[in-house]
Short mmCIF file of C-alpha atoms and ligand atoms in Angstrom, two decimals:
data_model
loop_
_atom_site.label_atom_id
_atom_site.label_comp_id
_atom_site.label_asym_id
_atom_site.label_seq_id
_atom_site.Cartn_x
_atom_site.Cartn_y
_atom_site.Cartn_z
CA MET A 155 54.00 141.85 145.57
CA SER A 156 54.16 141.11 142.09
CA THR A 157 57.07 141.72 139.50
CA GLN A 158 57.38 142.33 135.85
CA SER A 159 58.02 138.57 135.68
CA GLY A 160 54.52 137.91 137.12
CA LEU A 161 55.41 136.48 140.41
CA GLY A 162 52.50 136.73 142.83
CA ASP A 163 52.73 136.54 146.59
CA HIS A 164 51.88 132.94 146.62
CA LEU A 165 54.44 131.90 144.03
CA ASN A 166 57.79 132.03 145.92
CA PRO A 167 59.52 129.13 144.15
CA CYS A 168 60.99 127.98 147.44
CA ASN A 169 57.32 127.36 148.62
CA ALA A 170 56.39 125.48 145.46
CA VAL A 171 54.47 122.24 146.15
CA PHE A 172 56.96 119.41 145.43
CA GLY A 173 56.56 118.44 141.71
CA SER A 174 55.03 121.73 140.61
CA LEU A 175 58.40 122.92 139.33
CA ARG A 176 58.71 120.39 136.68
CA ALA A 177 60.10 120.06 133.04
CA ALA A 178 60.89 117.12 130.72
CA GLY A 179 60.04 114.75 133.90
CA LEU A 180 62.54 116.36 135.99
CA THR A 181 61.38 118.04 139.23
CA LEU A 182 63.28 120.89 140.92
CA ASP A 183 62.84 121.43 144.64
CA LEU A 184 64.23 124.83 145.95
CA ALA A 185 62.61 124.50 149.36
CA TYR A 186 65.95 124.55 151.07
CA GLN A 187 67.33 127.67 149.33
CA GLY A 188 65.74 129.85 152.07
CA ILE A 189 65.18 132.83 149.58
CA ASP A 190 62.15 134.92 150.62
CA GLN A 191 59.55 136.52 148.56
CA LYS A 192 61.20 139.93 148.62
CA GLU A 193 64.62 138.44 147.57
CA TRP A 194 63.08 136.50 144.64
CA GLY A 195 61.34 139.76 143.50
CA ARG A 196 64.86 141.36 143.31
CA LEU A 197 66.28 138.33 141.42
CA PHE A 198 63.36 138.45 138.89
CA ALA A 199 63.91 142.13 138.58
CA LYS A 200 67.66 141.50 137.89
CA ALA A 201 66.53 138.97 135.17
CA ASP A 202 64.34 141.55 133.50
CA GLN A 203 66.91 144.22 133.77
CA ILE A 204 69.50 142.17 131.91
CA GLY A 205 66.85 140.97 129.38
CA LEU A 206 67.33 137.33 130.30
CA GLN A 207 64.19 136.24 128.24
CA GLU A 208 65.41 138.08 125.25
CA GLN A 209 68.95 136.59 125.70
CA ILE A 210 67.46 133.13 125.81
CA LYS A 211 65.59 133.82 122.61
CA ASP A 212 68.80 135.10 121.02
CA LEU A 213 70.62 131.86 122.00
CA LEU A 214 67.86 129.58 120.65
CA THR A 215 67.45 131.43 117.28
CA GLY A 216 71.04 131.63 116.36
CA GLY A 217 72.06 135.01 117.55
CA LEU A 218 75.83 135.60 117.68
CA VAL A 219 76.07 134.82 121.45
CA ASN A 220 79.76 133.79 121.11
CA THR A 221 80.72 137.38 120.86
CA SER A 222 84.58 137.06 120.64
CA GLU A 223 84.37 134.42 117.93
CA HIS A 224 81.42 136.08 116.29
CA ARG A 225 79.25 132.93 116.01
CA PRO A 226 76.12 131.38 117.32
CA ALA A 227 75.92 128.39 119.78
CA LEU A 228 73.39 126.26 118.02
CA HIS A 229 73.68 123.04 120.00
CA THR A 230 69.95 123.01 120.40
CA ALA A 231 69.57 122.37 116.76
CA LEU A 232 71.36 119.20 117.23
CA ARG A 233 68.32 117.83 119.21
CA ASN A 234 65.77 119.46 117.08
CA LEU A 235 64.17 116.18 116.19
CA ASP A 236 61.21 117.47 114.30
CA LYS A 237 63.79 119.33 111.83
CA SER A 238 61.92 122.60 111.89
CA PRO A 239 64.21 125.02 110.05
CA VAL A 240 67.08 126.59 111.94
CA PRO A 241 68.78 129.19 109.91
CA HIS A 242 72.47 129.97 110.04
CA LEU A 243 74.18 132.41 107.51
CA GLY A 244 71.10 132.22 105.25
CA GLN A 245 70.95 128.38 105.32
CA ASP A 246 68.94 125.86 107.20
CA VAL A 247 71.37 123.69 109.28
CA MET A 248 68.79 120.81 109.81
CA PRO A 249 69.36 118.95 106.52
CA ALA A 250 73.09 118.51 107.31
CA ILE A 251 72.27 117.39 110.97
CA ALA A 252 69.59 114.88 109.70
CA ASP A 253 72.12 113.54 107.23
CA VAL A 254 74.56 112.77 110.15
CA TRP A 255 71.60 111.16 112.07
CA GLN A 256 70.87 108.88 109.05
CA ARG A 257 74.56 107.98 108.90
CA ILE A 258 74.82 107.18 112.59
CA ASP A 259 71.73 104.94 112.24
CA GLY A 260 73.18 103.20 109.18
CA LEU A 261 76.48 102.63 111.10
CA CYS A 262 74.66 101.13 114.04
CA ASN A 263 72.83 98.60 111.73
CA LYS A 264 76.05 97.29 110.23
CA TRP A 265 78.04 97.40 113.46
CA VAL A 266 78.72 93.59 113.81
CA GLY A 267 81.56 91.65 115.25
CA VAL A 268 83.17 94.55 116.94
CA THR A 269 84.76 93.59 120.33
CA ASP A 270 86.35 96.81 121.35
CA LEU A 271 85.46 100.42 120.48
CA ILE A 272 88.06 102.99 121.47
CA HIS A 273 86.86 106.56 121.72
CA ILE A 274 89.88 109.05 121.62
CA GLY A 275 89.12 112.60 122.52
CA ILE A 276 89.53 115.02 125.43
CA GLY A 277 87.52 117.80 127.20
CA GLY A 278 84.25 118.33 125.30
CA SER A 279 85.22 115.45 122.97
CA ASP A 280 85.26 113.14 125.95
CA PHE A 281 83.22 114.03 129.05
CA GLY A 282 79.70 113.89 127.43
CA PRO A 283 79.92 110.47 125.79
CA ARG A 284 81.97 109.00 128.69
CA LEU A 285 79.30 110.15 131.11
CA ALA A 286 76.35 108.99 128.98
CA VAL A 287 77.88 105.48 128.21
CA ARG A 288 78.57 105.16 131.97
CA ALA A 289 75.22 106.46 133.11
CA LEU A 290 73.15 104.12 130.90
CA ALA A 291 75.11 101.01 131.73
CA HIS A 292 72.36 99.42 133.88
CA SER A 293 70.10 99.90 130.81
CA THR A 294 68.54 96.71 129.52
CA ASN A 295 68.40 97.64 125.82
CA LYS A 296 72.24 97.50 125.19
CA THR A 297 72.30 96.59 121.49
CA ASN A 298 76.06 95.62 121.41
CA ARG A 299 76.26 93.74 124.63
CA SER A 300 79.49 92.04 124.00
CA MET A 301 81.36 95.26 122.72
CA ARG A 302 83.58 96.94 125.30
CA VAL A 303 83.61 100.66 125.02
CA HIS A 304 86.82 102.31 126.15
CA PHE A 305 87.67 106.06 126.40
CA ALA A 306 91.15 107.38 126.14
CA ALA A 307 91.58 111.12 126.77
CA ASN A 308 95.00 111.59 128.66
CA ILE A 309 98.18 112.22 126.93
CA ASP A 310 99.66 109.94 129.63
CA SER A 311 100.09 106.71 127.85
CA ALA A 312 99.06 104.85 131.06
CA GLU A 313 95.38 105.31 130.24
CA LEU A 314 95.84 104.01 126.54
CA SER A 315 98.14 101.32 127.28
CA HIS A 316 95.60 99.89 129.91
CA ILE A 317 92.97 99.77 127.07
CA LEU A 318 95.28 98.23 124.48
CA GLU A 319 96.24 95.50 126.87
CA ARG A 320 92.67 94.32 126.80
CA ALA A 321 91.53 95.18 123.21
CA GLN A 322 91.62 92.63 120.37
CA ALA A 323 93.21 94.50 117.49
CA ASN A 324 91.39 92.62 114.63
CA SER A 325 88.04 93.52 115.80
CA THR A 326 88.71 96.96 117.42
CA LYS A 327 87.32 100.12 115.95
CA VAL A 328 88.62 103.61 116.82
CA LEU A 329 86.78 107.00 116.89
CA ILE A 330 89.10 109.87 116.76
CA VAL A 331 86.99 112.80 118.17
CA SER A 332 88.27 116.25 117.98
CA LYS A 333 86.39 119.43 116.84
CA SER A 334 89.74 121.08 115.77
CA PHE A 335 91.37 117.84 114.90
CA SER A 336 94.69 119.30 116.23
CA THR A 337 94.46 118.63 119.92
CA ALA A 338 97.85 117.39 121.09
CA GLU A 339 96.48 114.64 123.43
CA THR A 340 94.02 113.28 120.82
CA MET A 341 96.46 113.33 117.83
CA LEU A 342 99.36 111.58 119.83
CA ASN A 343 96.87 108.90 121.17
CA ALA A 344 95.67 108.45 117.56
CA LYS A 345 99.25 108.01 116.25
CA THR A 346 100.09 105.47 118.98
CA ILE A 347 96.87 103.41 118.16
CA ILE A 348 98.00 103.23 114.52
CA ASN A 349 101.37 101.97 115.61
CA TRP A 350 99.79 99.36 117.78
CA PHE A 351 97.57 98.25 114.89
CA LYS A 352 100.77 97.89 112.76
CA ALA A 353 102.51 96.03 115.48
CA LYS A 354 99.64 93.62 115.51
CA ASN A 355 100.20 93.10 111.67
CA LEU A 356 97.07 94.74 110.51
CA THR A 357 97.31 95.73 106.80
CA SER A 358 96.97 99.38 105.91
CA SER A 359 93.49 98.73 104.42
CA GLN A 360 92.50 97.00 107.70
CA ILE A 361 93.74 99.94 109.62
CA GLN A 362 92.01 102.49 107.47
CA ASN A 363 88.67 100.51 107.84
CA SER A 364 89.09 100.58 111.63
CA LEU A 365 89.53 104.42 111.99
CA PHE A 366 86.67 106.97 112.23
CA ALA A 367 86.83 110.73 112.72
CA ILE A 368 84.30 112.94 114.28
CA THR A 369 85.33 116.63 113.73
CA SER A 370 84.43 119.97 112.35
CA ASN A 371 87.74 120.08 110.62
CA THR A 372 87.03 117.37 107.96
CA LYS A 373 90.00 118.46 105.79
CA ALA A 374 92.44 117.77 108.58
CA ALA A 375 90.84 114.31 109.12
CA GLU A 376 91.20 113.52 105.51
CA SER A 377 94.94 114.66 105.39
CA PHE A 378 95.50 112.49 108.46
CA GLY A 379 94.32 109.65 106.33
CA ILE A 380 90.81 108.93 107.52
CA GLN A 381 88.56 107.64 104.71
CA LYS A 382 85.86 110.12 103.64
CA GLU A 383 83.05 107.69 104.34
CA ASN A 384 84.38 107.24 107.93
CA ILE A 385 84.31 111.03 108.75
CA PHE A 386 81.31 112.30 110.76
CA PRO A 387 81.10 116.12 110.58
CA PHE A 388 80.01 118.68 113.12
CA TRP A 389 80.26 122.38 112.89
CA ASP A 390 82.06 125.34 114.26
CA TRP A 391 78.81 126.65 115.82
CA VAL A 392 78.80 123.65 118.24
CA GLY A 393 80.96 124.33 121.22
CA GLY A 394 83.09 121.38 122.28
CA ARG A 395 81.53 121.14 125.72
CA PHE A 396 78.06 121.14 124.14
CA SER A 397 78.84 118.72 121.53
CA VAL A 398 77.63 115.33 123.05
CA TRP A 399 74.38 115.74 120.89
CA SER A 400 76.34 115.60 117.69
CA ALA A 401 78.32 112.65 116.26
CA VAL A 402 80.50 113.05 119.31
CA GLY A 403 77.82 110.96 120.95
CA LEU A 404 78.36 108.05 118.48
CA PRO A 405 79.55 105.55 121.20
CA ILE A 406 76.15 105.99 122.93
CA ALA A 407 74.43 105.02 119.75
CA LEU A 408 76.88 102.27 118.91
CA GLN A 409 76.48 100.73 122.39
CA TYR A 410 72.81 101.40 123.14
CA GLY A 411 71.27 101.64 119.66
CA PHE A 412 70.21 104.67 117.70
CA ASP A 413 66.82 104.74 119.25
CA THR A 414 68.39 105.31 122.68
CA PHE A 415 70.57 108.02 121.23
CA LYS A 416 67.37 109.76 119.86
CA GLN A 417 65.87 109.42 123.42
CA LEU A 418 68.80 111.32 124.80
CA LEU A 419 68.13 114.07 122.10
CA SER A 420 64.43 113.97 122.85
CA GLY A 421 64.92 114.56 126.49
CA ALA A 422 67.12 117.46 125.85
CA ASN A 423 64.77 118.88 123.40
CA ALA A 424 61.89 118.70 125.76
CA MET A 425 64.05 120.89 128.24
CA ASP A 426 64.80 123.25 125.30
CA GLN A 427 61.19 123.85 124.69
CA HIS A 428 60.58 124.40 128.50
CA PHE A 429 63.58 126.83 128.47
CA ALA A 430 62.19 128.75 125.47
CA SER A 431 58.68 129.06 126.67
CA ALA A 432 58.33 128.96 130.47
CA ALA A 433 58.08 132.29 132.40
CA ILE A 434 61.30 132.98 134.41
CA HIS A 435 59.68 132.19 137.71
CA GLN A 436 58.80 128.75 136.48
CA ASN A 437 61.76 128.03 134.18
CA LEU A 438 63.98 125.52 135.75
CA PRO A 439 67.36 126.53 134.24
CA CYS A 440 66.66 130.27 135.14
CA LEU A 441 65.59 129.35 138.68
CA LEU A 442 68.74 127.19 139.18
CA ALA A 443 70.88 130.11 137.95
CA LEU A 444 69.20 132.90 139.96
CA ALA A 445 69.33 130.67 143.20
CA LEU A 446 73.21 130.13 142.75
CA PHE A 447 73.66 133.79 141.82
CA TYR A 448 71.80 134.78 145.02
CA GLN A 449 73.76 132.49 147.37
CA GLN A 450 77.09 133.39 145.82
CA HIS A 451 76.49 136.91 146.52
CA LYS A 452 74.83 136.55 149.98
CA HIS A 453 77.67 134.19 151.21
CA HIS A 454 80.57 135.22 149.01
CA SER A 455 80.69 131.49 148.17
CA LYS A 456 83.77 130.64 146.13
CA ALA A 457 82.55 127.06 145.41
CA TYR A 458 79.58 124.93 144.95
CA ALA A 459 79.14 121.32 145.09
CA VAL A 460 77.03 118.88 142.86
CA VAL A 461 76.27 115.47 144.43
CA PRO A 462 74.34 113.04 142.42
CA TYR A 463 72.93 110.17 144.65
CA ALA A 464 73.14 107.74 141.75
CA HIS A 465 76.33 105.89 141.22
CA ALA A 466 75.74 105.72 137.49
CA LEU A 467 76.07 109.62 137.47
CA GLU A 468 79.52 109.51 139.06
CA LEU A 469 80.90 111.34 135.99
CA PHE A 470 78.44 114.06 135.91
CA PRO A 471 80.50 116.46 138.13
CA PHE A 472 83.48 116.17 135.69
CA TRP A 473 81.31 117.07 132.79
CA LEU A 474 79.77 119.93 134.78
CA GLN A 475 83.18 121.23 135.79
CA GLN A 476 84.12 121.76 132.16
CA LEU A 477 80.65 123.04 131.31
CA ASP A 478 80.60 125.72 134.10
CA MET A 479 84.27 126.57 134.53
CA GLU A 480 85.28 126.60 130.93
CA SER A 481 82.18 128.72 130.04
CA ASN A 482 82.18 131.04 132.89
CA GLY A 483 85.58 130.96 134.69
CA LYS A 484 86.33 134.36 133.20
CA SER A 485 87.82 137.79 134.59
CA VAL A 486 86.57 139.76 131.60
CA ASP A 487 82.87 140.54 130.70
CA ARG A 488 81.41 140.72 127.22
CA GLN A 489 82.59 144.23 126.73
CA GLY A 490 86.07 143.44 127.73
CA ASN A 491 85.90 144.98 131.25
CA PHE A 492 87.58 143.19 134.17
CA VAL A 493 84.97 141.45 136.48
CA LYS A 494 85.38 140.57 140.19
CA VAL A 495 82.91 137.66 140.27
CA SER A 496 82.33 134.80 137.92
CA SER A 497 82.01 130.99 138.04
CA PRO A 498 82.58 129.59 141.57
CA THR A 499 84.72 126.40 141.64
CA VAL A 500 82.54 123.23 140.97
CA PHE A 501 83.26 119.99 142.66
CA GLY A 502 81.35 116.90 143.46
CA SER A 503 81.15 113.09 143.35
CA ALA A 504 78.47 110.47 143.85
CA GLY A 505 76.62 110.09 147.09
CA THR A 506 76.84 108.57 149.52
CA ASN A 507 80.63 108.23 148.90
CA ALA A 508 80.84 111.99 148.98
CA GLN A 509 79.52 112.11 152.60
CA HIS A 510 82.80 110.35 153.71
CA SER A 511 85.05 112.78 152.00
CA TYR A 512 84.09 116.51 151.93
CA PHE A 513 80.79 116.66 153.74
CA GLN A 514 82.58 117.58 156.99
CA LEU A 515 83.54 120.92 155.26
CA LEU A 516 79.96 121.48 153.74
CA HIS A 517 78.49 120.97 157.31
CA GLN A 518 80.90 122.77 159.51
CA GLY A 519 83.41 124.66 157.26
CA PRO A 520 83.47 128.40 157.69
CA GLU A 521 82.42 129.04 154.09
CA VAL A 522 78.89 128.37 153.01
CA ILE A 523 79.09 126.21 149.91
CA PRO A 524 75.69 125.60 148.04
CA VAL A 525 74.88 122.07 146.94
CA ASP A 526 72.95 120.61 144.13
CA PHE A 527 71.65 117.17 145.06
CA ILE A 528 70.42 115.01 142.23
CA ALA A 529 68.42 111.94 142.91
CA VAL A 530 66.64 109.24 140.91
CA LYS A 531 63.28 107.83 142.11
CA ALA A 532 63.53 104.30 140.53
CA ALA A 533 66.38 101.92 141.67
CA MET A 534 69.12 101.22 139.03
CA SER A 535 70.10 97.64 139.68
CA THR A 536 68.36 94.33 139.34
CA LEU A 537 69.84 92.76 142.62
CA PRO A 538 67.19 91.34 144.81
CA GLU A 539 68.08 93.86 147.41
CA ALA A 540 68.03 96.76 145.02
CA GLN A 541 64.98 98.53 146.65
CA GLU A 542 66.53 98.27 150.16
CA HIS A 543 69.74 99.84 148.93
CA HIS A 544 67.88 102.39 146.96
CA ASN A 545 65.81 103.44 150.02
CA ALA A 546 68.99 103.88 152.06
CA LEU A 547 70.58 105.93 149.27
CA LEU A 548 67.55 108.34 149.06
CA ALA A 549 67.26 108.52 152.88
CA ASN A 550 70.87 109.71 152.98
CA CYS A 551 70.31 112.25 150.25
CA LEU A 552 67.31 113.69 152.13
CA ALA A 553 68.97 113.59 155.44
CA GLN A 554 72.02 115.48 154.23
CA ALA A 555 69.97 118.28 152.80
CA GLN A 556 67.91 118.44 156.02
CA ALA A 557 71.09 118.56 158.11
CA LEU A 558 72.56 121.23 155.96
CA ALA A 559 69.37 123.41 156.11
CA HIS A 560 68.45 123.03 159.86
CA GLY A 561 71.81 122.34 161.45
CA LYS A 562 71.93 121.43 165.14
CA GLU A 563 72.64 123.41 168.16
CA SER A 564 75.00 122.14 170.86
CA LYS A 565 76.66 123.63 173.96
CA ASP A 566 79.92 122.08 172.64
CA SER A 567 80.92 124.43 169.59
CA ASN A 568 82.76 121.35 168.08
CA LEU A 569 79.44 119.52 167.94
CA SER A 570 77.13 122.35 166.60
CA TYR A 571 76.02 122.64 163.06
CA ALA A 572 75.36 126.23 161.90
CA GLY A 573 72.53 125.16 159.49
CA LYS A 574 70.91 127.61 156.91
CA ARG A 575 73.28 126.00 154.14
CA PRO A 576 71.34 126.18 150.87
CA SER A 577 70.68 123.23 148.51
CA ASN A 578 68.51 122.21 145.68
CA LEU A 579 67.07 118.89 144.98
CA ILE A 580 66.65 117.78 141.30
CA MET A 581 64.68 114.44 140.96
CA LEU A 582 64.59 112.26 137.93
CA PRO A 583 61.87 109.62 137.77
CA LYS A 584 64.39 107.16 136.43
CA LEU A 585 67.75 107.26 134.87
CA ASP A 586 67.19 106.54 131.20
CA ALA A 587 68.38 108.18 128.06
CA TYR A 588 65.55 110.69 127.91
CA HIS A 589 65.84 112.06 131.43
CA LEU A 590 69.68 112.07 131.16
CA GLY A 591 69.30 114.23 128.16
CA ALA A 592 66.91 116.61 129.95
CA LEU A 593 69.37 116.79 132.90
CA LEU A 594 72.35 117.78 130.73
CA ALA A 595 70.24 120.32 128.87
CA LEU A 596 69.03 121.71 132.14
CA TYR A 597 72.53 122.45 133.27
CA GLU A 598 73.65 123.67 129.92
CA HIS A 599 71.02 126.30 129.88
CA ARG A 600 71.67 127.12 133.62
CA THR A 601 75.32 127.73 132.71
CA PHE A 602 74.13 130.21 129.92
CA CYS A 603 71.78 131.97 132.32
CA LEU A 604 74.65 132.33 134.77
CA GLY A 605 76.91 133.81 132.04
CA ALA A 606 74.12 136.15 131.36
CA LEU A 607 73.77 137.28 134.93
CA TRP A 608 77.57 137.81 135.20
CA ASN A 609 77.60 139.42 131.63
CA LEU A 610 80.07 136.84 130.34
CA ASN A 611 80.50 135.20 126.96
CA SER A 612 79.90 131.57 127.96
CA PHE A 613 81.09 130.10 124.65
CA ASP A 614 84.88 130.83 124.35
CA GLN A 615 87.72 129.52 126.37
CA PRO A 616 90.86 131.74 125.59
CA GLY A 617 92.38 130.83 129.04
CA VAL A 618 93.30 127.27 127.96
CA GLU A 619 95.61 128.27 125.33
CA LEU A 620 98.70 129.65 126.99
CA GLY A 621 99.66 126.52 128.73
CA LYS A 622 99.25 124.44 125.46
CA VAL A 623 101.58 126.97 123.62
CA LEU A 624 104.28 126.71 126.53
CA ALA A 625 104.17 123.05 126.50
CA ARG A 626 105.60 122.78 122.83
CA PRO A 627 109.16 124.02 123.42
CA ILE A 628 109.31 122.13 126.79
CA GLN A 629 108.32 118.97 124.86
CA ASP A 630 111.10 119.66 122.28
CA ALA A 631 113.71 120.24 125.06
CA LEU A 632 112.69 116.99 126.83
CA LYS A 633 112.92 115.10 123.43
CA ASN A 634 116.53 113.71 123.52
CA ASP A 635 119.79 113.94 125.42
CA ALA A 636 121.10 116.80 123.62
CA PRO A 637 121.59 120.13 125.62
CA PHE A 638 118.76 122.53 125.55
CA ASN A 639 118.83 126.21 125.47
CA SER A 640 117.95 127.14 129.11
CA ASP A 641 117.78 130.71 128.17
CA ALA A 642 114.41 130.13 126.35
CA PHE A 643 112.77 129.35 129.67
CA ASP A 644 112.36 130.93 133.05
CA GLY A 645 114.83 129.76 135.77
CA VAL A 646 112.33 127.54 137.57
CA THR A 647 111.16 125.69 134.30
CA ALA A 648 114.85 125.44 133.06
CA SER A 649 115.89 123.73 136.30
CA ARG A 650 112.97 121.28 136.19
CA ILE A 651 113.77 120.42 132.49
CA ASP A 652 117.41 119.99 133.55
CA PHE A 653 116.40 117.53 136.35
CA LEU A 654 114.17 115.48 134.05
CA LYS A 655 116.88 115.24 131.40
CA LYS A 656 119.46 113.85 133.86
O1 LIG B 726 90.39 122.44 126.78
C1 LIG B 726 90.38 123.11 125.67
C2 LIG B 726 89.46 122.51 124.54
O2 LIG B 726 89.64 123.39 123.46
C3 LIG B 726 88.05 122.33 125.00
O3 LIG B 726 87.28 123.45 124.76
C4 LIG B 726 87.59 121.28 124.01
O4 LIG B 726 86.40 120.55 124.46
C5 LIG B 726 88.87 120.41 124.12
O5 LIG B 726 89.98 121.28 124.19
C6 LIG B 726 89.10 119.33 122.99
O6 LIG B 726 89.19 120.11 121.78
P1 LIG B 726 89.02 119.27 120.30
O7 LIG B 726 87.50 118.69 120.33
O8 LIG B 726 89.15 120.25 119.25
O9 LIG B 726 90.00 118.21 120.37
#
């Protein structure tokens, strides 16, 4: 059998020789998906039917893929290191991007004597840089070794106060990171940090020199009092959850050097080129998306798990949760029709720790939950025992996938494992900036392909607004001891407010 996508009989991706499905140094192993030739044929036909290849081209060439907000999603331009023109509204966006690169490089060169860098931002303005700084911590080319990088996202002051207890005010710099420059958590944390600087007797010019803004709303940053030369722009065509490649990734450059940041972009760019040019049956983001699409329909799965067997990637599941569920957790398709199926719930954590929390459910729960295993070939510590630990780590990863796939029969039903539980293995040769960039881009494109398969706009997030709006009057009601107008709230909320005010 062959399909329009050119899949011959011998090319079932589940039967591919290990290492043959590879892009940007990453290997995808689908062997335990258990999808046969005929089923792949159907999946490729589905990809043809929805014009997946054309949709990919549209994404990468600035088509208005964000249909509700009428704009493109040009995050791939942010890692277009050869600066080939990327037109948007009749203008090439690359000169503005290259200007920011130059400014980041310049800032890295004069970044001396900083003991503490506090990155304030939430959601897409937090998960990516937080993950990357954590993932590369074992890296030997830390340029600012003595600088502590802190991330404050939560509106709960417990997070910020823990940081401020340790930071040295005179040598602290603050990045206020917000695409909109209006997010409640970020603006309140920024205000509190300014108060902390004042309480530590910094002059207003010292405070001004300590504050930087990274935003697409440069006017709001200026009105807030950030000096023009300390504002790093990005643009409305960069979705928040796709923004780590912009100046949002500044802490990565400041901690590990601009060259490392460029390596991150370069790995992502290599994945972009693969995504743009590989046939669907060899295209890693497409294969990942098609496999999950298949398993979701076959097993009616409502969740899938991602388990990186690399402690340095422990924040990857958090980043992926926003990427997948904010992009594709929708009940309305691109035409405004209600849909029954969209993103499954995403959960995960680092292996082997994960084995001691929810793996019981993965092995013996009644629902089949597909798993993405991520592993790194090279060990990530310099302890003399590093290789011994690493062998044990990888052995556990392979064994869990094997157990899920094959199961084990027993006369005692309590001791039997059903097996036939699908998983992928994504293997990185090592965890450096290049391969991390490739991994994140792989998942970004997979999310886009899933959105295409479900016919969703993956680039808006209207569902997050209602709660934000409702929080404002509650916050006002909680402000002081004065009585509040309980008629303005439903009975449940009014009685909760009442309790909190007593
Ligand atoms: O959670 C909603 C959201 O708008 C995300 O999409 C975004 O990443 C986050 O808030 C932060 O937004 P901003 O960067 O504008 O502060």
